[in-house]
CSV table of C-alpha atoms in Angstrom, one decimal:
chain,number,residue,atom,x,y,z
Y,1,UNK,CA,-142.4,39.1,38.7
Y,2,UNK,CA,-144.4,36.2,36.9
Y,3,UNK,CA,-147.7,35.2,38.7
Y,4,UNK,CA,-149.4,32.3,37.3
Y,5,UNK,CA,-153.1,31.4,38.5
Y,6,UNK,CA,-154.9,28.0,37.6
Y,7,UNK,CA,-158.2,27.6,37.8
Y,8,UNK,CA,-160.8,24.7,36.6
Y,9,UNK,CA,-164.1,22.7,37.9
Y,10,UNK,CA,-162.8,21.1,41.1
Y,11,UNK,CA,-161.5,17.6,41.3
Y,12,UNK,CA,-159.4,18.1,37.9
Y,13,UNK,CA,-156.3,18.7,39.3
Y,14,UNK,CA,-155.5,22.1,39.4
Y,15,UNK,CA,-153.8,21.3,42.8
Y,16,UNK,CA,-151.3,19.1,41.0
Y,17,UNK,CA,-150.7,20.9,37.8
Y,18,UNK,CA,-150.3,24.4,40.1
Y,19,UNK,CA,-147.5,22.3,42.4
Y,20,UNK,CA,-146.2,20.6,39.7
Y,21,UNK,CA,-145.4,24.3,37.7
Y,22,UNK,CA,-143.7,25.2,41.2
Y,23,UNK,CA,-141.4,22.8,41.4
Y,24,UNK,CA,-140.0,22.4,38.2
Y,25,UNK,CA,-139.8,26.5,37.8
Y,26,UNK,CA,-138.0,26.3,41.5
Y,27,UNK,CA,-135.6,23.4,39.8
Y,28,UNK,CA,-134.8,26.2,36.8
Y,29,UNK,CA,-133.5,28.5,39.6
Y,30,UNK,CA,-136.6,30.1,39.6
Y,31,UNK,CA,-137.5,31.4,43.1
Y,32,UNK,CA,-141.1,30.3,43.2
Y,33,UNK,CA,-144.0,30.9,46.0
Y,34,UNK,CA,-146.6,28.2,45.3
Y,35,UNK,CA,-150.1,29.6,47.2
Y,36,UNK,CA,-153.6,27.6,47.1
Y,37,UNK,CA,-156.4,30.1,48.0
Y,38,UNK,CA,-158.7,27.0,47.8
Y,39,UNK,CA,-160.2,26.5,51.6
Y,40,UNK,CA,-159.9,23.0,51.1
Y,41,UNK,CA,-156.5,23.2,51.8
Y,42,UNK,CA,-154.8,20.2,49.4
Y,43,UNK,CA,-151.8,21.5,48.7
Y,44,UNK,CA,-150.3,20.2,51.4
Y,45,UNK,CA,-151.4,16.7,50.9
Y,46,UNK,CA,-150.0,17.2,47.1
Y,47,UNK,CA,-146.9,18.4,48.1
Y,48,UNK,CA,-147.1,15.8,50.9
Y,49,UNK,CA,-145.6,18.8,53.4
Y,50,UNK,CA,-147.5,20.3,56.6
Y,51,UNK,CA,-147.7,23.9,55.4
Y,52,UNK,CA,-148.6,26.9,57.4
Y,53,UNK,CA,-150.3,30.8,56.8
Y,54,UNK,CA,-147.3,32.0,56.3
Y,55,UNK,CA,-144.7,31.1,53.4
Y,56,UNK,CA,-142.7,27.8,54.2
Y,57,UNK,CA,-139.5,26.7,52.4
Y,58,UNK,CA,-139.8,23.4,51.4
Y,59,UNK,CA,-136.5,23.2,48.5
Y,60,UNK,CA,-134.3,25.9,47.5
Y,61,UNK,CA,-135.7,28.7,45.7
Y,62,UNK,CA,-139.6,26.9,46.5
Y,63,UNK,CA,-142.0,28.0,49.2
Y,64,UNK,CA,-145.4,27.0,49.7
Y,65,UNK,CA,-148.4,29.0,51.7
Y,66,UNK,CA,-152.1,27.8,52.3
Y,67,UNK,CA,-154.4,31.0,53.2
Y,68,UNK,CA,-156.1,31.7,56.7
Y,69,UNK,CA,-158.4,34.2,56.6
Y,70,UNK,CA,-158.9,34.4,60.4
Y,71,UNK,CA,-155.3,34.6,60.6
Y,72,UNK,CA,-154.8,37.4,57.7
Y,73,UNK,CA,-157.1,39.3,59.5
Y,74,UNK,CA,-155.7,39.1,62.9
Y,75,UNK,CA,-152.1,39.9,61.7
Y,76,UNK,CA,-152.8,43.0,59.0
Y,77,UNK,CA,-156.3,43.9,59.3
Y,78,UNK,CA,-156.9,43.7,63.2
Y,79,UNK,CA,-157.9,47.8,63.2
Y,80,UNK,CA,-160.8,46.8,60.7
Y,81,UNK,CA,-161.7,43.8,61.9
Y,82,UNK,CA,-162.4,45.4,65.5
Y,83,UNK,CA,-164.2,48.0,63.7
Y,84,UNK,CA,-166.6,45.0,62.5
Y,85,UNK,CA,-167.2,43.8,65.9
Y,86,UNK,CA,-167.7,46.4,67.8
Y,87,UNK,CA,-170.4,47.4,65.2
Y,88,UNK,CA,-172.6,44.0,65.7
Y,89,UNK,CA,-171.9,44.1,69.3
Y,90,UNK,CA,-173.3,48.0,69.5
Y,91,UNK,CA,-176.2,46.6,67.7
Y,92,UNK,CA,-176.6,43.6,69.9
Y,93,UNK,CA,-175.2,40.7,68.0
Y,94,UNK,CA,-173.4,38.0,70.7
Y,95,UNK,CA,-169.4,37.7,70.9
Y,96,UNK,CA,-169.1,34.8,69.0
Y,97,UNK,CA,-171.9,35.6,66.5
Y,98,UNK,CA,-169.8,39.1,65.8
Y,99,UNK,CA,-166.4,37.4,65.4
Y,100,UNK,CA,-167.9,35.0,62.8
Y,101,UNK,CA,-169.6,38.6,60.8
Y,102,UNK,CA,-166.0,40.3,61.3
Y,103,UNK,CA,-165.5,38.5,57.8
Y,104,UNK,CA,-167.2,40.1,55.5
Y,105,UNK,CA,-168.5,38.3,52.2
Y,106,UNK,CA,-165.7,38.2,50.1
Y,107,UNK,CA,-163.0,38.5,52.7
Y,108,UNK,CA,-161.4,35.8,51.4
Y,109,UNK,CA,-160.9,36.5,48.9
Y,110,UNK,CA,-159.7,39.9,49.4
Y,111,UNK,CA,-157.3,38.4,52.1
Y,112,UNK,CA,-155.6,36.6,49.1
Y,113,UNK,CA,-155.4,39.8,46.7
Y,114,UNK,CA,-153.9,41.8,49.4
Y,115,UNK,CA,-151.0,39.1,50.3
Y,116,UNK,CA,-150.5,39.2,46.4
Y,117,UNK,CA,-150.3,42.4,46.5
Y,118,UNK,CA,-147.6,42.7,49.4
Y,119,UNK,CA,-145.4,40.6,47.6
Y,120,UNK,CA,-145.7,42.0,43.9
Y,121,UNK,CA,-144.9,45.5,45.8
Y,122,UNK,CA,-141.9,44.0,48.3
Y,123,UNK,CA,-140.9,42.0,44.8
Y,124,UNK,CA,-138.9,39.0,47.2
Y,125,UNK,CA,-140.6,36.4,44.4
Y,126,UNK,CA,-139.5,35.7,40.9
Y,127,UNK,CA,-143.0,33.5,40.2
Y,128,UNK,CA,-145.5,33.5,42.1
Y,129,UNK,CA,-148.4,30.0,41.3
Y,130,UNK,CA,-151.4,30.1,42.5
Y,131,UNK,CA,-153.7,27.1,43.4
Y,132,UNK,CA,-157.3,28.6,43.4
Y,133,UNK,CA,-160.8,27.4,44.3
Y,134,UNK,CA,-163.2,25.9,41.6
Y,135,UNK,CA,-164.2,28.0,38.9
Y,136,UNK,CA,-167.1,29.8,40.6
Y,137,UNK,CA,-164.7,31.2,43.7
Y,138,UNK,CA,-162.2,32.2,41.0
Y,139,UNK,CA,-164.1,34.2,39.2
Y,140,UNK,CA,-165.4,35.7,42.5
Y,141,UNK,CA,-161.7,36.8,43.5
Y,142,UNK,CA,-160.9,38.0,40.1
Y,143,UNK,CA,-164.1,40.2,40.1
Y,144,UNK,CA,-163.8,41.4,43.2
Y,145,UNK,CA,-161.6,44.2,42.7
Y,146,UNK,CA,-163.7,45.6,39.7
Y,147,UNK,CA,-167.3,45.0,41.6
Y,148,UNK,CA,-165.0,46.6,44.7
Y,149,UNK,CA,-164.5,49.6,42.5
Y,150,UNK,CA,-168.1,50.0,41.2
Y,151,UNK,CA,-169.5,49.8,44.8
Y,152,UNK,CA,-166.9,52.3,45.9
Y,153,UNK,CA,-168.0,54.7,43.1
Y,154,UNK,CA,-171.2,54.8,43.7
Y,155,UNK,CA,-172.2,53.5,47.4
Y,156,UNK,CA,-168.6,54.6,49.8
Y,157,UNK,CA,-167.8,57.5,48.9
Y,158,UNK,CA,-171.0,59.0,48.9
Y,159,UNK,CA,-172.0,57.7,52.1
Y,160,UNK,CA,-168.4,58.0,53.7
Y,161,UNK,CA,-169.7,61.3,56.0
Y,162,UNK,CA,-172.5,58.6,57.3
Y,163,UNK,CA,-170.4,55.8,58.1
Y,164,UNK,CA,-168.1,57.6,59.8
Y,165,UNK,CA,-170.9,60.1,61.5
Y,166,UNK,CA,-172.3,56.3,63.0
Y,167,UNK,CA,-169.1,55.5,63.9
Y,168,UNK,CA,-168.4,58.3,66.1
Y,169,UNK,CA,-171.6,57.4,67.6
Y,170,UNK,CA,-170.6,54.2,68.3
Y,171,UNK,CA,-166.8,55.5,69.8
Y,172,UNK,CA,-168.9,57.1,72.3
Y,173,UNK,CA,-170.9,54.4,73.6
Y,174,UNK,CA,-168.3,51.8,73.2
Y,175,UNK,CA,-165.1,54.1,74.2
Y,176,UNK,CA,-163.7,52.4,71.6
Y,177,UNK,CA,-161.1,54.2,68.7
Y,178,UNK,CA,-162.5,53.1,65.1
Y,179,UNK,CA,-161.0,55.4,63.0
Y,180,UNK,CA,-158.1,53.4,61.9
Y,181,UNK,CA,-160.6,50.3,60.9
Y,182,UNK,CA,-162.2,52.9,58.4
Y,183,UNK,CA,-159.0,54.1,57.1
Y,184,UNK,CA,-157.7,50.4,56.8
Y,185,UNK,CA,-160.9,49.8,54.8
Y,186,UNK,CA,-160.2,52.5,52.3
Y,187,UNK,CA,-156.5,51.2,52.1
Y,188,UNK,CA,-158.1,48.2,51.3
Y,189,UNK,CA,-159.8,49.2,48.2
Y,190,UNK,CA,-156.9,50.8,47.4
Y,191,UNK,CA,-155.2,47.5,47.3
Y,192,UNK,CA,-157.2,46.0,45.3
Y,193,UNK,CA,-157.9,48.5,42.7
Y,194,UNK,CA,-153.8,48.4,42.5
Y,195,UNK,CA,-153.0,44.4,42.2
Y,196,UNK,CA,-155.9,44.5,39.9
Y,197,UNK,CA,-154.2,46.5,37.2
Y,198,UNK,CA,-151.1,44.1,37.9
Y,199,UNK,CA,-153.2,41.2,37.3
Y,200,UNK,CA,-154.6,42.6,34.3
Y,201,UNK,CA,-151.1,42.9,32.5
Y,202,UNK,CA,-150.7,40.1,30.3
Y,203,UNK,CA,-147.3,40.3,30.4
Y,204,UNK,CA,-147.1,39.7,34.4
Y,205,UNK,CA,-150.0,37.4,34.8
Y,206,UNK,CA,-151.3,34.4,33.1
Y,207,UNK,CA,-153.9,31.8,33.6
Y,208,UNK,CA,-154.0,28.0,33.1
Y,209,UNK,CA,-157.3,26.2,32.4
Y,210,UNK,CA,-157.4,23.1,33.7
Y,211,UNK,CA,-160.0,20.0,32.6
Y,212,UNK,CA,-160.4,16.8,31.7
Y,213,UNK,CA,-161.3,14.7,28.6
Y,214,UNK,CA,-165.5,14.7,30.0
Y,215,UNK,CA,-168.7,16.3,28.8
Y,216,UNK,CA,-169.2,18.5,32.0
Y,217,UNK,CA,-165.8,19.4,32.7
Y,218,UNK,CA,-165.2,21.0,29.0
Y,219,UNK,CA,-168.9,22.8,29.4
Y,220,UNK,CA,-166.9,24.3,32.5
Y,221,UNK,CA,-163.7,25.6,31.1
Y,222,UNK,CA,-165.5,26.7,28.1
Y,223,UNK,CA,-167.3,28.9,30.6
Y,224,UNK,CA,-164.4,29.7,32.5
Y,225,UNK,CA,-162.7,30.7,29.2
Y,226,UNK,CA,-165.3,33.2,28.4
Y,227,UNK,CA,-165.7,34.9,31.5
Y,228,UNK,CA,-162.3,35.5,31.7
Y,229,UNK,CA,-161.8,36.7,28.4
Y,230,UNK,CA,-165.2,39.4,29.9
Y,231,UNK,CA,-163.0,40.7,32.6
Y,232,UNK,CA,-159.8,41.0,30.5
Y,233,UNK,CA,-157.3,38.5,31.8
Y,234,UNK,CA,-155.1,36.3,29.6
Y,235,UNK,CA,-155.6,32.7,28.9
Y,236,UNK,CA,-152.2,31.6,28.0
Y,237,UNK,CA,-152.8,27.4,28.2
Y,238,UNK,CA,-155.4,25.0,28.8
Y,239,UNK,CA,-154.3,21.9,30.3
Y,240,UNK,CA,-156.0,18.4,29.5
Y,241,UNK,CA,-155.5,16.0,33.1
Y,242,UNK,CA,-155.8,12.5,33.5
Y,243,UNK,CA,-155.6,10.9,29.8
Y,244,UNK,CA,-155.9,7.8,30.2
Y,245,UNK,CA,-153.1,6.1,27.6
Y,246,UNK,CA,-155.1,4.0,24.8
Y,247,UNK,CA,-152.4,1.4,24.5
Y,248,UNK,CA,-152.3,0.5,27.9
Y,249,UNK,CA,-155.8,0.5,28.8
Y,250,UNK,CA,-157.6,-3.0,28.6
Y,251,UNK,CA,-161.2,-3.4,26.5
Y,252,UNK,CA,-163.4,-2.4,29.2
Y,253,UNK,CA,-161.8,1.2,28.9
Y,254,UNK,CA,-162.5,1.0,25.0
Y,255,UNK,CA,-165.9,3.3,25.1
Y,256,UNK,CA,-164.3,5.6,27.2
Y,257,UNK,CA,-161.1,6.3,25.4
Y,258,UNK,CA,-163.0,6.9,22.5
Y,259,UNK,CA,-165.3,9.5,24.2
Y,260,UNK,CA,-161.7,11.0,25.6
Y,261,UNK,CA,-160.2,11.0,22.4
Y,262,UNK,CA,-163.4,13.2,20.9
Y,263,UNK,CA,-163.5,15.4,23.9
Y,264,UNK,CA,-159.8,16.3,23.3
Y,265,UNK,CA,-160.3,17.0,19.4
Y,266,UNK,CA,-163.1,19.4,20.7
Y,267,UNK,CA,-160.8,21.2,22.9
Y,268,UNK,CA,-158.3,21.7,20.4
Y,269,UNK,CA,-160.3,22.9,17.7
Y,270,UNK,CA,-162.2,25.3,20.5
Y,271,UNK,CA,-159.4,27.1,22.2
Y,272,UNK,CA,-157.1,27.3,19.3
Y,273,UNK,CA,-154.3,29.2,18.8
Y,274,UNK,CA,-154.1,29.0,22.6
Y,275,UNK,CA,-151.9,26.3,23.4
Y,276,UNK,CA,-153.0,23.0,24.7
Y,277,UNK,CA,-150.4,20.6,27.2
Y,278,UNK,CA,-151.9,17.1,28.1
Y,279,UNK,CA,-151.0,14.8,30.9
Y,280,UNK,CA,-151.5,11.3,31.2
Y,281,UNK,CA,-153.1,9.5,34.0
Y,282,UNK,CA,-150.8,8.3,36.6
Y,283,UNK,CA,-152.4,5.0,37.4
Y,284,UNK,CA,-152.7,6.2,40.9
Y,285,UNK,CA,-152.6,9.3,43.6
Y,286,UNK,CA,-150.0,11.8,43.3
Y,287,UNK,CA,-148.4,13.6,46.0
Y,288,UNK,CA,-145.0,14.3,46.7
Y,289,UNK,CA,-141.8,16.3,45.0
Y,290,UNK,CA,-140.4,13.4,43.3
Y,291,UNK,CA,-144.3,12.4,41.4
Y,292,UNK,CA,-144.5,16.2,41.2
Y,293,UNK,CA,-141.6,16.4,39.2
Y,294,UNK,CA,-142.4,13.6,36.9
Y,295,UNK,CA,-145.8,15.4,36.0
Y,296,UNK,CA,-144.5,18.7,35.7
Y,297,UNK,CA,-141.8,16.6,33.0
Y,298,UNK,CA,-144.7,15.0,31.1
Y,299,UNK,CA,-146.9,18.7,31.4
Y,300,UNK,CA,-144.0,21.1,29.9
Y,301,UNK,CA,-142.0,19.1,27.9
Y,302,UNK,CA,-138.8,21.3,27.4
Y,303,UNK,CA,-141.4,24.6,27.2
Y,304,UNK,CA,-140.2,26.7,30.1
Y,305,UNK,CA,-143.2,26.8,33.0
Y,306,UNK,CA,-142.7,30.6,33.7
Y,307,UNK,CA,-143.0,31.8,30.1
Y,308,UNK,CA,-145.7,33.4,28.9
Y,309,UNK,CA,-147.3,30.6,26.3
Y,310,UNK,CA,-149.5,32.7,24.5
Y,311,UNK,CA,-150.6,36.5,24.6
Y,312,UNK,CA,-154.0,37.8,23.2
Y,313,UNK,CA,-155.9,40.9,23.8
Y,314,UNK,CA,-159.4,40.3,25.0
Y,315,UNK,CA,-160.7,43.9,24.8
Y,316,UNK,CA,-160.2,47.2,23.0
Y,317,UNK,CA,-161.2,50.9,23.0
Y,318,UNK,CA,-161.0,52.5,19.6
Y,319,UNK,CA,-161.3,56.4,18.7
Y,320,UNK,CA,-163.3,57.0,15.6
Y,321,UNK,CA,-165.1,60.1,14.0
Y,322,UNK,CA,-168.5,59.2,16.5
Y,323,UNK,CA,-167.1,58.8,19.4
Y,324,UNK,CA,-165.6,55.1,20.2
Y,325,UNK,CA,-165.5,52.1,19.0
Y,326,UNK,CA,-165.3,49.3,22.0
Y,327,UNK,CA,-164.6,45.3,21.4
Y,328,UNK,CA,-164.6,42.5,23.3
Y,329,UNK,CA,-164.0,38.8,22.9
Y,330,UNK,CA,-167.1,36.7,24.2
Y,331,UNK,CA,-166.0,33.3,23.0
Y,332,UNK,CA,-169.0,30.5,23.5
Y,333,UNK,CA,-172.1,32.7,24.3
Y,334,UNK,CA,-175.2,33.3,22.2
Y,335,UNK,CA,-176.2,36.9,21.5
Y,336,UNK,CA,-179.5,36.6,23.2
Y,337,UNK,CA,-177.7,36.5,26.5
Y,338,UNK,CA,-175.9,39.2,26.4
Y,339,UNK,CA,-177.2,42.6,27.8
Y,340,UNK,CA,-175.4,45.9,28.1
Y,341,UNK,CA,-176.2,49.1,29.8
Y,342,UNK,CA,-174.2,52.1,30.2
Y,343,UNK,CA,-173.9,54.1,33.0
Y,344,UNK,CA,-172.0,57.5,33.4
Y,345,UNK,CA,-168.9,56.6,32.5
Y,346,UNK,CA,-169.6,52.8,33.1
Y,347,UNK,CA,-170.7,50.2,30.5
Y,348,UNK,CA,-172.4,46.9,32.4
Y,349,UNK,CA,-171.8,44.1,30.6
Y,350,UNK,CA,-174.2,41.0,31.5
Y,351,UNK,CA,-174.2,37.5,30.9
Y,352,UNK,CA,-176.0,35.3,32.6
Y,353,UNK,CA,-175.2,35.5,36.5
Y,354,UNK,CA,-172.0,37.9,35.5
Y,355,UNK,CA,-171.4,41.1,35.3
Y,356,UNK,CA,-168.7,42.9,34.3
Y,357,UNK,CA,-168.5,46.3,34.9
Y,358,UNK,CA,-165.8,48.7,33.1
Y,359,UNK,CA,-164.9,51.9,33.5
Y,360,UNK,CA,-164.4,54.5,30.3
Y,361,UNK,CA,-161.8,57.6,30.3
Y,362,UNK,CA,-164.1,59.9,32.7
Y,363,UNK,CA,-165.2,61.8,28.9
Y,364,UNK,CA,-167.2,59.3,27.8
Y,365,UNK,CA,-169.2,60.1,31.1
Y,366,UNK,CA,-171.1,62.4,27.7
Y,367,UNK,CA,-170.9,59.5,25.2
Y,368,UNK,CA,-174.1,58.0,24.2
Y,369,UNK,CA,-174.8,54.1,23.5
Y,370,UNK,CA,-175.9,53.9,20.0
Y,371,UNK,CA,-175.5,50.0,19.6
Y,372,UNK,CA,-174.1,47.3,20.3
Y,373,UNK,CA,-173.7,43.7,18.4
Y,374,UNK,CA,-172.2,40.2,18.7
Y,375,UNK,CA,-170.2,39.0,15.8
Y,376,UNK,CA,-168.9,36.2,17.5
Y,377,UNK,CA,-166.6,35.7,18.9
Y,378,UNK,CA,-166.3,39.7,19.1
Y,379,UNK,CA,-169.1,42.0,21.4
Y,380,UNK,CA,-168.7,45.2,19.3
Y,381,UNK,CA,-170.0,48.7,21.0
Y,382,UNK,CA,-170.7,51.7,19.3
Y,383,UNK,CA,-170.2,55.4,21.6
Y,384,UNK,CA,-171.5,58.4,20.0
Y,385,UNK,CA,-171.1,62.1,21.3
C-alpha cells in the first residue's frame, strides 16, 4: 500500500490537488481511497459528490470518505467513549456537557490514524490520498502518535493502578462496566504507536506540500517543510497552485506575475533536489471528475501520481568510539532557536512551539549529552558513555 498525505496553509488547494491525485491514480487502475480529515468537509464540493463517514464508490477502483468523529466514536470506540461520560457525569458534569468532553483533545485526530490504520492492516487499498487540515492540524495528527508515546511512558503507565483503582470506584456508584473503555484506550495507543512506524516508512508514505506563488504562503510551507523533516517523514513534492499564465494575463496582472515568477525561483532554489510540479490557474472554480482530471493532467504530466518522487533520509543514529553520533535535517531555522534536552532514553528536540520527542535504543538510557550543534541544514548530536 501507497498512502499519500498533502498538507499546506489552507485555501491553496490541497483539496484539489489531493482529488485530483485520486482520480487519475484510480484511472491507472489504481484502487484508490481519497479521505479529507479536514473538518471543513470540501471534498465533497471538489469532487462535486455527497460523500458519507464511511468509504463511497464514486468510479471504478475510486472511493471517497470525509471523517466524523462523533460517528467513529460511536461505531469502534463506543466502550471508551462511555467510559468518558460516565466519568464527567460521576463528577457532576450535565448530559450534554459530558457527551461534548467524551472527545478528548486530539480525538480527531486519532479517529483518523486509527481508520488508517484498519485499512493498512485489512490491506483492501492499493493508495490511499489524504486531504488534511491546514498545516497547524497536520502537524498535530502527525505528532500525535509520538507525544501519545511520551505521555504513555511517563504519565499511563505509571498511573494505570490509579485510573483503574477510580474507576472501580466509579463501577460501584454508577453500576456501570468500564473496564473495556480502559482496555480500548490502551489498544488505542497501541494503534497509533503501530501506523506511526508505517507512516514513518518512506517507502509507504509520502507527503505533498502544497502553496502558492505569495510571500505568506511560502513562509508556511517553508515551515511545514522543516517540521516535517523534525519528526522524520518524507517530503517527496512540493506543489506550486494557481499560476497565473503570463501570456494570457492582461497589464493590470503585470506586478503580480512578476512577484509570482520570483516567488517560484525562490521555491525552486529552496527545496531543491525535491521535485517541484506547478499548476496553472484555471480561470475559475474547480469541482467535478472531468476538471479533476484536467488538473491532475496539467499536475503529473506523464510522472505516475503513486510513485514515490523523491526519497531522502531526514534523520540518523550513528555508532562511533563515544557513544553516538545523531543527525537531523532542520532546513530554514536559526540555531538560536533550537533547544535540546535529553531525557532517559529520550532526546527533546525544541523549536519554537514544537517539540519533537525521540526515543533512543533503551542503552543510551546511560549515554550522556556532550553537545550538540547546527550546521545547517544538519542538527548534529554528540552521545557519550
Amino acid at each position: 500500500m501507497r498512502i499519500i498525505l498533502f498538507t499546506g496553509k489552507g485555501g491553496v488547494g490541497k483539496t484539489t490537488m489531493a482529488a485530483a491525485t485520486a482520480v487519475e491514480a484510480a484511472r491507472k487502475g489504481i484502487k484508490t481511497l481519497v479521505i479529507s480529515t479536514d473538518p471543513a468537509h470540501s471534498l465533497s464540493d471538489a469532487m462535486d459528490i455527497s460523500l458519507s463517514p464511511e468509504p463511497v464508490q464514486i468510479q471504478p477502483n475510486l472511493y471517497a470518505q470525509e471523517f466524523d468523529v462523533y460517528y467513529s466514536m460511536e461505531k469502534y470506540w463506543n466502550n471508551m467513549r462511555n467510559l468518558m461520560q460516565t466519568i464527567f457525569r460521576w463528577r457532576g458534569v450535565g448530559n450534554v456537557v459530558a457527551e461534548e468532553l467524551s472527545v478528548l483533545p486530539g480525538m480527531e485526530e486519532a479517529s483518523a490514524f486509527l481508520w488508517l490504520e484498519k485499512y493498512y492492516r485489512e490491506g483492501d487499498y492499493e493508495l490511499i490520498v489524504i486531504d488534511s487540515a491546514p498545516t497547524g492540524e497536520t502537524l498535530t495528527l502527525l505528532s500525535l502518535p509520538q507525544v501519545a508515546k511520551s505521555w504513555m511512558t511517563k504519565a499511563f503507565s505509571r498511573k494505570n493502578l490509579a485510573v483503574r483503582t477510580v474507576t472501580k470506584g466509579v463501577q460501584v456508584f454508577t453500576g456501570v462496566p468500564l473496564d473495556k473503555g480502559l482496555e480500548e484506550l490502551e489498544e488505542l495507543f497501541d494503534k497509533l504507536e503501530k501506523i506511526q512506524q508505517v507512516f514513518l516508512d518512506p517507502k509507504v508514505c509520502s507527503i505533498r506540500i502544497v502553496t502558492n506563488p505569495e510571500r505568506m504562503v511560502v513562509k508556511e510551507a517553508k515551515r511545514a517543510y522543516t517540521y516535517l523533516q523534525l519528526y522524520g517523514y518524507n517530503v517527496d513534492a512540493v506543489i506550486i497552485n494557481r499560476i497565473l499564465p503570463k501570456e494570457e494575463v492582461g497589464r493590470v496582472f503585470k506586478n503580480y506575475i512578476e512577484s509570482q515568477a520570483g516567488y517560484i525561483r525562490e521555491i525552486e532554489e529552496s527545496f531543491d533536489p525535491i521535485p517541484v510540479l506547478k499548476v496553472e490557474h484555471q480561470g475559475r472554480e474547480v469541482f467535478g471528475i472531468e476538471l479533476l482530471k484536467n488538473i491532475a493532467r496539467s499536475l503529473y504530466a506523464g510522472k505516475e501520481p503513486a510513485k514515490i518522487l523523491h526519497l531522502d533520509k531526514p534523520f540518523e543514529l550513528i555508532e562511533n568510539k563515544e557513544g553516538y553520533f545523531f543527525k537531523t535535517r532542520l532546513p530554514f531555522v536559526k540555531e538560536e532557536e533550537i533547544e535540546l534536552k535529553k531525557f532517559g532514553d529520550e532526546l527533546v528536540i525544541d523549536l519554537g512551539n514544537r517539540r519533537r520527542s525521540i526515543i533512543l535504543p533503551r542503552f543510551a538510557s546511560f549515554l550522556k549529552l556532550k553537545e550538540y550543534r547546527f550546521q545547517a541544514p544538519w542538527l548534529l548530536v554528540s552521545l557519550v558513555k
